[in-house]
Every structure is written in structure tokens, then in C-alpha cells.
Amino acid sequence: MKSVYFTEEHQLFRESLKEFLKKEVVPHIDKWEETGTIERFIWKKFGDMGYFGLATSEADEGLGLDLFYTVILLEELQKINSGGFAAAIWAHAYLAMTHLNKRAHEELRKKYLTPSVNGDKIGCLCVSEPFGGSDVAGMRTTAVKNGDSYVLNGSKTFITNGVYCDYMVVAAKTDVAAGNKGISIFVVDRNSEGVSANKLNKLGWRASDTAELAYDNVIVPASNLLGEEGKGFSYIMEAFALERLVMAINAHGRAEYALDYAIQYMSEREAFGKKINQFQALRHRVADLYADIEICRTYNYSVANRLDLGEYVVKEATISKLKSTKMADEVVYECLQLLGGYGYIEDYPMARLLRDSRLGPIGGGTSEILKEIIAKMVIDKKDYKPAAK
């Protein structure tokens, strides 16, 4: 069937990506889940294949492709059953690199962006703090100007890739009295003096490293400022649209994987003399789950298309994440039930899927925060605007 959004080139890319993941990634997933460390060789292989450069211009050694190549990458990463590995990849390419793509000047592009495209450097985005994860305006980390540098002090938490990264895109207050108009963004080398990391022990996403980071009088060159001083809050808000859409696409991708697995299992499992996919109660539950996935996927594709066309889709992407992550949790929960006792066994995929999926309504803005953002736009008529170019 002809797709509204995917061309033949997209489909060929999907098939090539599937083969790559099956050959290069899947054999190592269980090891990385157990150790909590993704070996560096795979980053270089992703870079060599161009997967980190899908949204980066050719001038920076990327491919400059439309957003639906990214959609495919996200969907297929969810189908190898490691939310942690997927998160490490997309946090690098669509959290850290997004700010480099949009705001880095030529020197920073050469030093950080191009190596990121090639898989030679790993990045992370540092916004959330121990005292306020979703409250960006209330951050306490400061960057005080001192000559031709800034002195960075504070802490960040829940930072994907924070332990093993090479650089960090860090939000800090350069003017404490200015509230959200006093936030700026910097690129900080991970090995800078005064940077320390504590690896957090998580329920899920176990293949990825998640850090609590501390900055103690870290010297950051003024040239490492991204964009303009004081514009960081608007930069972050604008980037949140992509981050939340990424997490929404992740959600419908893993829900589809869970349901496909459950349907296959039901076609093989027998009870009372017949396959369990012939019991009406189970068949109708599958129908409901399939419909929920289709509704979310269709909406997410429409938002991706609008974002690709350059529209400002903060409200729409927020809705995508809110509804899709809730849907995915429900689908995975029900699919585990469809497997019966085997759903609770670690040798089957549902146990890990359940743990990994639960982060969806938390990370990138909790569902409670997202509801308030939507309420402000719908009830209070608040008008969020993109950052000035």
C-alpha cells in the first residue's frame, strides 16, 4: 500500500537498517544490558553508516535527509528490545546534536558536530537538575562570566550518556536575576577539570548510562556558548518539541513490537485444545490494542510531517508524547498478560519491555507537566513562540 509519508527510498533505508541492527547490534544487547555499558565500537559503526547524520547538513558531513528517515531509525531501534541502547543513540543524535546543528558556530561545528556525525564523539544534553527536573526556569546551575570564559557551578541529573560521553550541552543561568531570560547553553568537555559523574542505578533502560553530574568551578571558554547569551530557555523549549516527538515515536514503535510478539505467541500457544488466538476475549483485546497503536502512530506521523515542513509544533508534540507513552505502557502491560507466566520470565521480551516503557511518561517532561503545558495553551491561551533565528 502506498504511504503518504514514506517513499521507496525510505523503505529501502528501513530494510538496510533492520539488517544492520540484526547483524551489528542485537548480538551484543544482552551483554550491554547486563553491564550497563555500550561499547564504543558500535558508535563508530553507526557513524560510518550515516545514522547520526540524518538530520545534519552535508556541509557538516551529514546527509541532510527529511525527518521520516529519523522516524524510521527511532521505530526500528525500538524493535531490538533495548530501550537503553535506543535512548543512548537518540539522546546523542537528537538531544545533544540538535543544539549543535541549530546554534553552533563554525569552530564548534568542526570540533564537536562533525565528530558526532562520524561517531567519534558522544554527546549528552544536561538540563534536568536534582531540585527540579521539569522546572527548567527554576534551574540553579550558574555560569558566571570571567574574562574570556565562564565559571560553571551546579549539578544535573537523569542525564543519558552523562557518564561515558565526550562532551555535554549544558544549560546554566548566566543572569540569576533574569529568571528564564537569564539561561544560556554551553558545550562543555566531559574531561574538564571540576566535572564529576555518578552513575545512577535504574529500573529499566539498563544498557544506557544515566548520570548525576556535578560542576565545581569548571572553566568554560566563552567561545563554547551556543547561540546568544540569555536565549537558552527559548532554545530548550523549541528543542523540546523534537524530543517529545522522538519519545512519542519510540512509544508507538515499542507498542507495535510488543503486540506483534504477542500475536505470534498466541498463534503458537494452545489451551483447551485450540490456539489462544481463537478465544474471543483475547482477540478483541488485541483489536483494541491495535487500534490504540494506529491512532497514535497516525497522529505522530502528522506531527512529524508538520515539524519537517518547519512548523512550530510544541502543542502537538506535547500531545503526541502524553498520549503515546500512556498507550505504550498499556499495550506492553496487556501483552505481558497475553503471554501468561512466560510474560514474567526474563528470557522473553516483555519483562524488559515493561521496565523500559515505564520511563516514557516520566522522561522528557512528566505527563503531569505536559498536561499543564497543554492546559496553558488551550485554557489560558498561552502562545509559545520559536526562538529568534
Short mmCIF file of C-alpha atoms in Angstrom, two decimals:
data_model
loop_
_atom_site.label_atom_id
_atom_site.label_comp_id
_atom_site.label_asym_id
_atom_site.label_seq_id
_atom_site.Cartn_x
_atom_site.Cartn_y
_atom_site.Cartn_z
CA MET A 1 0.00 0.00 0.00
CA LYS A 2 1.32 3.42 -0.94
CA SER A 3 2.29 5.55 2.05
CA VAL A 4 1.56 9.25 2.43
CA TYR A 5 4.88 9.82 4.17
CA PHE A 6 7.29 7.07 3.12
CA THR A 7 8.83 6.78 -0.33
CA GLU A 8 10.52 3.76 -1.87
CA GLU A 9 13.85 5.24 -0.72
CA HIS A 10 12.54 5.34 2.84
CA GLN A 11 11.53 1.70 2.66
CA LEU A 12 14.93 0.67 1.30
CA PHE A 13 16.55 2.58 4.16
CA ARG A 14 14.34 0.72 6.65
CA GLU A 15 15.33 -2.68 5.28
CA SER A 16 19.02 -1.78 5.30
CA LEU A 17 18.75 -0.50 8.88
CA LYS A 18 16.98 -3.69 10.01
CA GLU A 19 19.81 -5.79 8.63
CA PHE A 20 22.43 -3.57 10.25
CA LEU A 21 20.77 -3.76 13.66
CA LYS A 22 20.29 -7.52 13.39
CA LYS A 23 23.92 -8.09 12.48
CA GLU A 24 25.81 -5.42 14.42
CA VAL A 25 23.68 -4.62 17.48
CA VAL A 26 21.39 -7.48 18.51
CA PRO A 27 24.21 -9.96 19.31
CA HIS A 28 25.57 -7.53 21.94
CA ILE A 29 22.36 -6.28 23.54
CA ASP A 30 22.17 -8.77 26.43
CA LYS A 31 25.77 -8.02 27.37
CA TRP A 32 25.21 -4.26 27.32
CA GLU A 33 22.01 -4.65 29.34
CA GLU A 34 23.94 -6.61 31.96
CA THR A 35 27.00 -4.35 32.15
CA GLY A 36 25.26 -1.01 31.63
CA THR A 37 28.00 -0.05 29.19
CA ILE A 38 27.64 0.25 25.42
CA GLU A 39 30.99 -0.49 23.78
CA ARG A 40 32.48 2.31 21.73
CA PHE A 41 32.89 0.33 18.52
CA ILE A 42 29.17 0.46 17.79
CA TRP A 43 29.13 4.26 17.87
CA LYS A 44 31.71 4.34 15.11
CA LYS A 45 29.73 1.83 13.07
CA PHE A 46 26.62 3.97 13.38
CA GLY A 47 28.66 6.96 12.27
CA ASP A 48 30.13 5.10 9.31
CA MET A 49 26.61 4.17 8.18
CA GLY A 50 25.50 7.79 8.37
CA TYR A 51 22.85 7.15 11.01
CA PHE A 52 24.00 10.03 13.23
CA GLY A 53 23.92 12.47 10.34
CA LEU A 54 20.37 12.01 9.09
CA ALA A 55 19.31 15.47 10.30
CA THR A 56 22.70 17.18 9.86
CA SER A 57 23.60 19.12 6.73
CA GLU A 58 26.02 17.81 4.14
CA ALA A 59 28.29 20.75 4.95
CA ASP A 60 28.90 19.13 8.34
CA GLU A 61 29.35 15.65 6.80
CA GLY A 62 25.74 14.68 7.45
CA LEU A 63 23.10 13.54 4.99
CA GLY A 64 20.53 16.32 5.34
CA LEU A 65 17.54 13.99 4.94
CA ASP A 66 13.89 14.57 5.78
CA LEU A 67 12.51 13.77 9.22
CA PHE A 68 10.92 10.48 8.18
CA TYR A 69 14.36 8.87 7.97
CA THR A 70 14.65 9.75 11.65
CA VAL A 71 11.18 8.27 12.25
CA ILE A 72 12.37 5.00 10.71
CA LEU A 73 15.55 4.98 12.80
CA LEU A 74 13.56 5.50 16.00
CA GLU A 75 10.95 2.86 15.17
CA GLU A 76 13.48 0.18 14.30
CA LEU A 77 15.60 0.90 17.37
CA GLN A 78 12.55 0.06 19.49
CA LYS A 79 12.28 -3.38 17.90
CA ILE A 80 15.59 -4.77 19.20
CA ASN A 81 14.23 -4.74 22.76
CA SER A 82 16.65 -2.41 24.49
CA GLY A 83 15.18 0.92 25.43
CA GLY A 84 18.53 1.81 26.97
CA PHE A 85 20.51 1.30 23.77
CA ALA A 86 17.91 3.19 21.76
CA ALA A 87 17.98 6.04 24.27
CA ALA A 88 21.76 6.35 24.14
CA ILE A 89 21.63 6.65 20.35
CA TRP A 90 18.78 9.16 20.10
CA ALA A 91 19.93 11.22 23.09
CA HIS A 92 23.20 11.76 21.24
CA ALA A 93 21.70 12.43 17.82
CA TYR A 94 18.51 14.31 18.75
CA LEU A 95 19.22 15.95 22.10
CA ALA A 96 22.87 16.99 22.11
CA MET A 97 23.35 17.24 18.35
CA THR A 98 20.12 19.20 17.83
CA HIS A 99 21.57 22.18 19.68
CA LEU A 100 24.85 21.89 17.79
CA ASN A 101 23.01 21.72 14.47
CA LYS A 102 20.99 24.83 15.25
CA ARG A 103 23.29 27.04 17.31
CA ALA A 104 26.97 26.09 16.99
CA HIS A 105 29.32 28.45 15.17
CA GLU A 106 31.85 27.14 12.67
CA GLU A 107 34.61 26.37 15.18
CA LEU A 108 32.28 24.37 17.42
CA ARG A 109 30.79 22.56 14.45
CA LYS A 110 34.21 21.30 13.43
CA LYS A 111 35.23 20.41 16.97
CA TYR A 112 32.01 18.71 18.13
CA LEU A 113 29.34 18.35 15.44
CA THR A 114 31.32 16.66 12.68
CA PRO A 115 32.92 14.15 15.09
CA SER A 116 29.42 13.47 16.44
CA VAL A 117 28.15 12.71 12.94
CA ASN A 118 31.07 10.34 12.39
CA GLY A 119 30.63 8.52 15.70
CA ASP A 120 33.96 9.74 17.07
CA LYS A 121 32.42 11.80 19.88
CA ILE A 122 29.38 11.10 22.07
CA GLY A 123 27.24 13.92 23.41
CA CYS A 124 24.59 14.43 26.06
CA LEU A 125 22.12 17.17 26.96
CA CYS A 126 22.16 18.47 30.54
CA VAL A 127 19.03 20.35 31.59
CA SER A 128 17.30 18.47 34.45
CA GLU A 129 18.53 19.11 37.98
CA PRO A 130 18.11 17.32 41.32
CA PHE A 131 15.86 20.12 42.63
CA GLY A 132 13.66 20.49 39.57
CA GLY A 133 13.57 18.06 36.67
CA SER A 134 10.79 19.59 34.56
CA ASP A 135 11.11 23.09 36.03
CA VAL A 136 13.65 24.44 33.55
CA ALA A 137 13.22 28.06 34.62
CA GLY A 138 14.00 27.10 38.22
CA MET A 139 17.44 25.65 37.49
CA ARG A 140 20.21 26.52 39.95
CA THR A 141 23.33 25.79 37.88
CA THR A 142 25.18 29.02 37.13
CA ALA A 143 27.77 30.17 34.60
CA VAL A 144 29.45 33.39 35.68
CA LYS A 145 31.36 35.39 33.08
CA ASN A 146 35.03 35.88 33.95
CA GLY A 147 37.05 37.49 31.17
CA ASP A 148 37.07 35.27 28.10
CA SER A 149 35.49 32.33 29.93
CA TYR A 150 32.59 31.31 32.18
CA VAL A 151 32.85 29.59 35.57
CA LEU A 152 30.28 26.79 35.78
CA ASN A 153 28.88 25.56 39.12
CA GLY A 154 25.93 23.33 39.90
CA SER A 155 24.55 19.87 39.17
CA LYS A 156 22.41 17.97 36.68
CA THR A 157 20.66 14.63 36.96
CA PHE A 158 18.98 11.90 34.88
CA ILE A 159 21.44 12.65 32.06
CA THR A 160 21.53 9.93 29.39
CA ASN A 161 25.13 9.34 28.19
CA GLY A 162 26.39 11.51 31.05
CA VAL A 163 28.99 9.03 32.29
CA TYR A 164 30.62 7.93 29.04
CA CYS A 165 30.12 10.98 26.83
CA ASP A 166 32.87 13.16 25.34
CA TYR A 167 31.01 16.46 25.64
CA MET A 168 27.92 17.91 27.30
CA VAL A 169 25.46 20.54 26.12
CA VAL A 170 24.78 22.27 29.44
CA ALA A 171 22.08 24.80 30.35
CA ALA A 172 23.01 27.27 33.09
CA LYS A 173 21.94 30.65 34.42
CA THR A 174 24.20 33.47 33.27
CA ASP A 175 21.89 36.04 34.90
CA VAL A 176 20.22 34.70 38.04
CA ALA A 177 18.02 37.77 38.46
CA ALA A 178 16.53 37.47 34.97
CA GLY A 179 14.62 34.23 35.55
CA ASN A 180 14.08 32.21 32.38
CA LYS A 181 15.55 35.08 30.35
CA GLY A 182 18.89 34.53 32.07
CA ILE A 183 19.55 30.97 30.87
CA SER A 184 22.31 30.18 28.36
CA ILE A 185 23.64 26.98 26.78
CA PHE A 186 27.26 25.84 26.52
CA VAL A 187 29.30 22.97 25.16
CA VAL A 188 31.45 21.51 27.94
CA ASP A 189 34.17 18.89 27.55
CA ARG A 190 33.47 15.86 29.72
CA ASN A 191 37.11 15.70 30.87
CA SER A 192 37.17 19.35 32.02
CA GLU A 193 38.62 19.85 35.48
CA GLY A 194 35.84 20.05 38.05
CA VAL A 195 33.36 17.76 36.23
CA SER A 196 32.35 14.59 38.09
CA ALA A 197 29.73 11.94 37.36
CA ASN A 198 27.80 9.42 39.43
CA LYS A 199 26.14 6.56 37.54
CA LEU A 200 22.51 6.00 38.56
CA ASN A 201 21.04 2.52 39.04
CA LYS A 202 17.79 2.39 37.07
CA LEU A 203 14.74 0.14 36.92
CA GLY A 204 14.95 0.00 33.12
CA TRP A 205 16.95 1.39 30.20
CA ARG A 206 19.79 -0.59 31.75
CA ALA A 207 22.08 -0.63 28.71
CA SER A 208 22.41 3.15 28.78
CA ASP A 209 24.39 5.14 31.32
CA THR A 210 22.39 7.72 33.22
CA ALA A 211 24.33 10.19 35.32
CA GLU A 212 24.12 12.71 38.07
CA LEU A 213 26.71 15.34 37.14
CA ALA A 214 28.43 17.92 39.31
CA TYR A 215 30.27 21.05 38.17
CA ASP A 216 32.76 22.59 40.59
CA ASN A 217 34.28 25.81 39.22
CA VAL A 218 34.51 24.38 35.72
CA ILE A 219 36.18 26.80 33.29
CA VAL A 220 34.25 27.01 30.01
CA PRO A 221 35.64 29.12 27.14
CA ALA A 222 33.28 31.93 26.15
CA SER A 223 33.55 30.62 22.59
CA ASN A 224 31.68 27.49 23.76
CA LEU A 225 28.46 29.48 24.12
CA LEU A 226 25.71 28.17 21.83
CA GLY A 227 23.68 30.93 20.23
CA GLU A 228 23.16 34.10 22.24
CA GLU A 229 23.54 34.59 25.97
CA GLY A 230 20.18 34.63 27.73
CA LYS A 231 18.32 32.84 24.93
CA GLY A 232 18.80 29.34 26.33
CA PHE A 233 15.25 28.91 27.67
CA SER A 234 13.67 29.54 24.27
CA TYR A 235 16.24 27.23 22.65
CA ILE A 236 15.35 24.47 25.11
CA MET A 237 11.59 24.93 24.67
CA GLU A 238 11.94 24.77 20.89
CA ALA A 239 14.07 21.62 21.09
CA PHE A 240 11.55 20.00 23.44
CA ALA A 241 9.15 19.67 20.50
CA LEU A 242 11.54 17.30 18.75
CA GLU A 243 12.46 15.47 21.98
CA ARG A 244 8.82 14.84 22.85
CA LEU A 245 8.01 13.73 19.32
CA VAL A 246 11.00 11.37 19.46
CA MET A 247 9.64 9.82 22.65
CA ALA A 248 6.16 9.55 21.13
CA ILE A 249 7.53 7.72 18.08
CA ASN A 250 9.56 5.48 20.38
CA ALA A 251 6.32 4.68 22.20
CA HIS A 252 4.31 3.61 19.18
CA GLY A 253 7.34 1.69 17.89
CA ARG A 254 7.76 -0.40 21.04
CA ALA A 255 3.99 -0.91 21.34
CA GLU A 256 3.93 -2.31 17.82
CA TYR A 257 6.85 -4.61 18.64
CA ALA A 258 5.11 -5.83 21.81
CA LEU A 259 1.83 -6.53 20.05
CA ASP A 260 3.48 -8.29 17.10
CA TYR A 261 5.32 -10.54 19.55
CA ALA A 262 2.15 -11.29 21.50
CA ILE A 263 0.19 -12.10 18.32
CA GLN A 264 2.91 -14.51 17.21
CA TYR A 265 2.93 -16.15 20.63
CA MET A 266 -0.85 -16.51 20.60
CA SER A 267 -0.70 -18.21 17.21
CA GLU A 268 1.53 -20.93 18.71
CA ARG A 269 0.20 -21.33 22.26
CA GLU A 270 -2.63 -23.84 22.84
CA ALA A 271 -5.15 -24.05 25.67
CA PHE A 272 -8.23 -26.26 25.94
CA GLY A 273 -7.48 -27.82 22.58
CA LYS A 274 -7.12 -24.71 20.44
CA LYS A 275 -4.76 -21.83 19.77
CA ILE A 276 -5.35 -18.99 22.19
CA ASN A 277 -5.71 -16.54 19.32
CA GLN A 278 -9.13 -18.13 18.76
CA PHE A 279 -10.56 -17.06 22.11
CA GLN A 280 -12.87 -14.11 21.54
CA ALA A 281 -11.91 -12.22 24.72
CA LEU A 282 -8.24 -12.27 23.72
CA ARG A 283 -8.94 -11.48 20.07
CA HIS A 284 -10.99 -8.42 20.99
CA ARG A 285 -8.32 -7.20 23.41
CA VAL A 286 -5.77 -7.41 20.59
CA ALA A 287 -8.14 -5.46 18.35
CA ASP A 288 -8.37 -2.68 20.95
CA LEU A 289 -4.59 -2.52 21.39
CA TYR A 290 -4.01 -2.46 17.63
CA ALA A 291 -6.49 0.39 17.23
CA ASP A 292 -4.80 2.41 20.00
CA ILE A 293 -1.41 1.99 18.34
CA GLU A 294 -2.75 3.01 14.94
CA ILE A 295 -4.38 6.17 16.31
CA CYS A 296 -1.16 7.29 18.00
CA ARG A 297 1.06 6.37 15.06
CA THR A 298 -1.11 8.26 12.58
CA TYR A 299 -1.12 11.35 14.78
CA ASN A 300 2.63 11.14 15.37
CA TYR A 301 3.30 10.92 11.65
CA SER A 302 1.18 14.00 11.04
CA VAL A 303 3.13 15.95 13.67
CA ALA A 304 6.44 14.75 12.21
CA ASN A 305 5.33 15.95 8.80
CA ARG A 306 4.42 19.39 10.14
CA LEU A 307 7.73 19.66 12.00
CA ASP A 308 9.57 18.64 8.83
CA LEU A 309 7.78 21.45 6.99
CA GLY A 310 9.13 23.93 9.53
CA GLU A 311 6.02 24.44 11.64
CA TYR A 312 6.29 25.16 15.37
CA VAL A 313 4.56 22.12 16.89
CA VAL A 314 5.14 22.45 20.64
CA LYS A 315 1.49 21.76 21.48
CA GLU A 316 1.12 18.92 19.01
CA ALA A 317 4.38 17.20 20.05
CA THR A 318 3.37 17.53 23.68
CA ILE A 319 0.08 15.79 22.91
CA SER A 320 1.98 13.10 21.00
CA LYS A 321 4.19 12.25 23.94
CA LEU A 322 1.40 12.44 26.52
CA LYS A 323 -0.92 10.07 24.69
CA SER A 324 1.61 7.74 23.02
CA THR A 325 3.64 6.95 26.13
CA LYS A 326 0.49 6.17 28.11
CA MET A 327 -0.72 3.98 25.25
CA ALA A 328 2.59 2.10 25.06
CA ASP A 329 2.55 1.34 28.79
CA GLU A 330 -0.95 -0.09 28.49
CA VAL A 331 -0.11 -2.13 25.39
CA VAL A 332 3.03 -3.63 26.89
CA TYR A 333 1.20 -4.40 30.15
CA GLU A 334 -1.60 -6.18 28.31
CA CYS A 335 0.80 -8.04 26.01
CA LEU A 336 2.69 -9.34 29.03
CA GLN A 337 -0.66 -10.65 30.32
CA LEU A 338 -1.33 -12.35 26.97
CA LEU A 339 1.89 -14.34 27.44
CA GLY A 340 0.73 -15.56 30.85
CA GLY A 341 3.55 -16.82 33.06
CA TYR A 342 6.05 -16.52 30.23
CA GLY A 343 5.48 -12.79 30.14
CA TYR A 344 7.05 -12.61 33.60
CA ILE A 345 10.16 -14.56 32.60
CA GLU A 346 13.31 -12.64 31.68
CA ASP A 347 14.05 -14.97 28.75
CA TYR A 348 11.02 -13.47 26.99
CA PRO A 349 10.99 -9.81 25.87
CA MET A 350 8.01 -8.49 27.81
CA ALA A 351 9.67 -8.13 31.22
CA ARG A 352 12.37 -5.82 29.85
CA LEU A 353 9.84 -4.03 27.66
CA LEU A 354 7.65 -3.33 30.68
CA ARG A 355 10.56 -1.82 32.63
CA ASP A 356 11.84 0.20 29.68
CA SER A 357 8.43 1.50 28.66
CA ARG A 358 7.65 2.86 32.11
CA LEU A 359 10.12 5.69 31.65
CA GLY A 360 8.08 7.05 28.73
CA PRO A 361 5.59 9.07 30.81
CA ILE A 362 8.44 10.37 33.02
CA GLY A 363 11.43 11.36 30.90
CA GLY A 364 11.42 14.43 28.67
CA GLY A 365 8.71 16.05 30.78
CA THR A 366 6.36 14.09 33.01
CA SER A 367 2.79 13.53 31.88
CA GLU A 368 1.64 15.87 34.64
CA ILE A 369 3.86 18.67 33.31
CA LEU A 370 2.71 18.00 29.74
CA LYS A 371 -0.93 18.27 30.76
CA GLU A 372 -0.23 21.65 32.37
CA ILE A 373 1.55 22.87 29.21
CA ILE A 374 -1.44 21.84 27.11
CA ALA A 375 -3.83 23.41 29.61
CA LYS A 376 -1.94 26.71 29.45
CA MET A 377 -2.21 26.73 25.67
CA VAL A 378 -5.84 25.61 25.50
CA ILE A 379 -7.35 27.34 28.55
CA ASP A 380 -5.05 30.29 29.22
CA LYS A 381 -4.32 30.88 25.51
CA LYS A 382 -0.57 30.99 26.19
CA ASP A 383 1.34 31.37 22.94
CA TYR A 384 4.72 29.66 22.91
CA LYS A 385 6.96 31.07 20.20
CA PRO A 386 10.10 29.76 18.49
CA ALA A 387 13.49 31.16 19.37
CA ALA A 388 14.62 34.08 17.22
CA LYS A 389 16.88 32.99 14.39
#
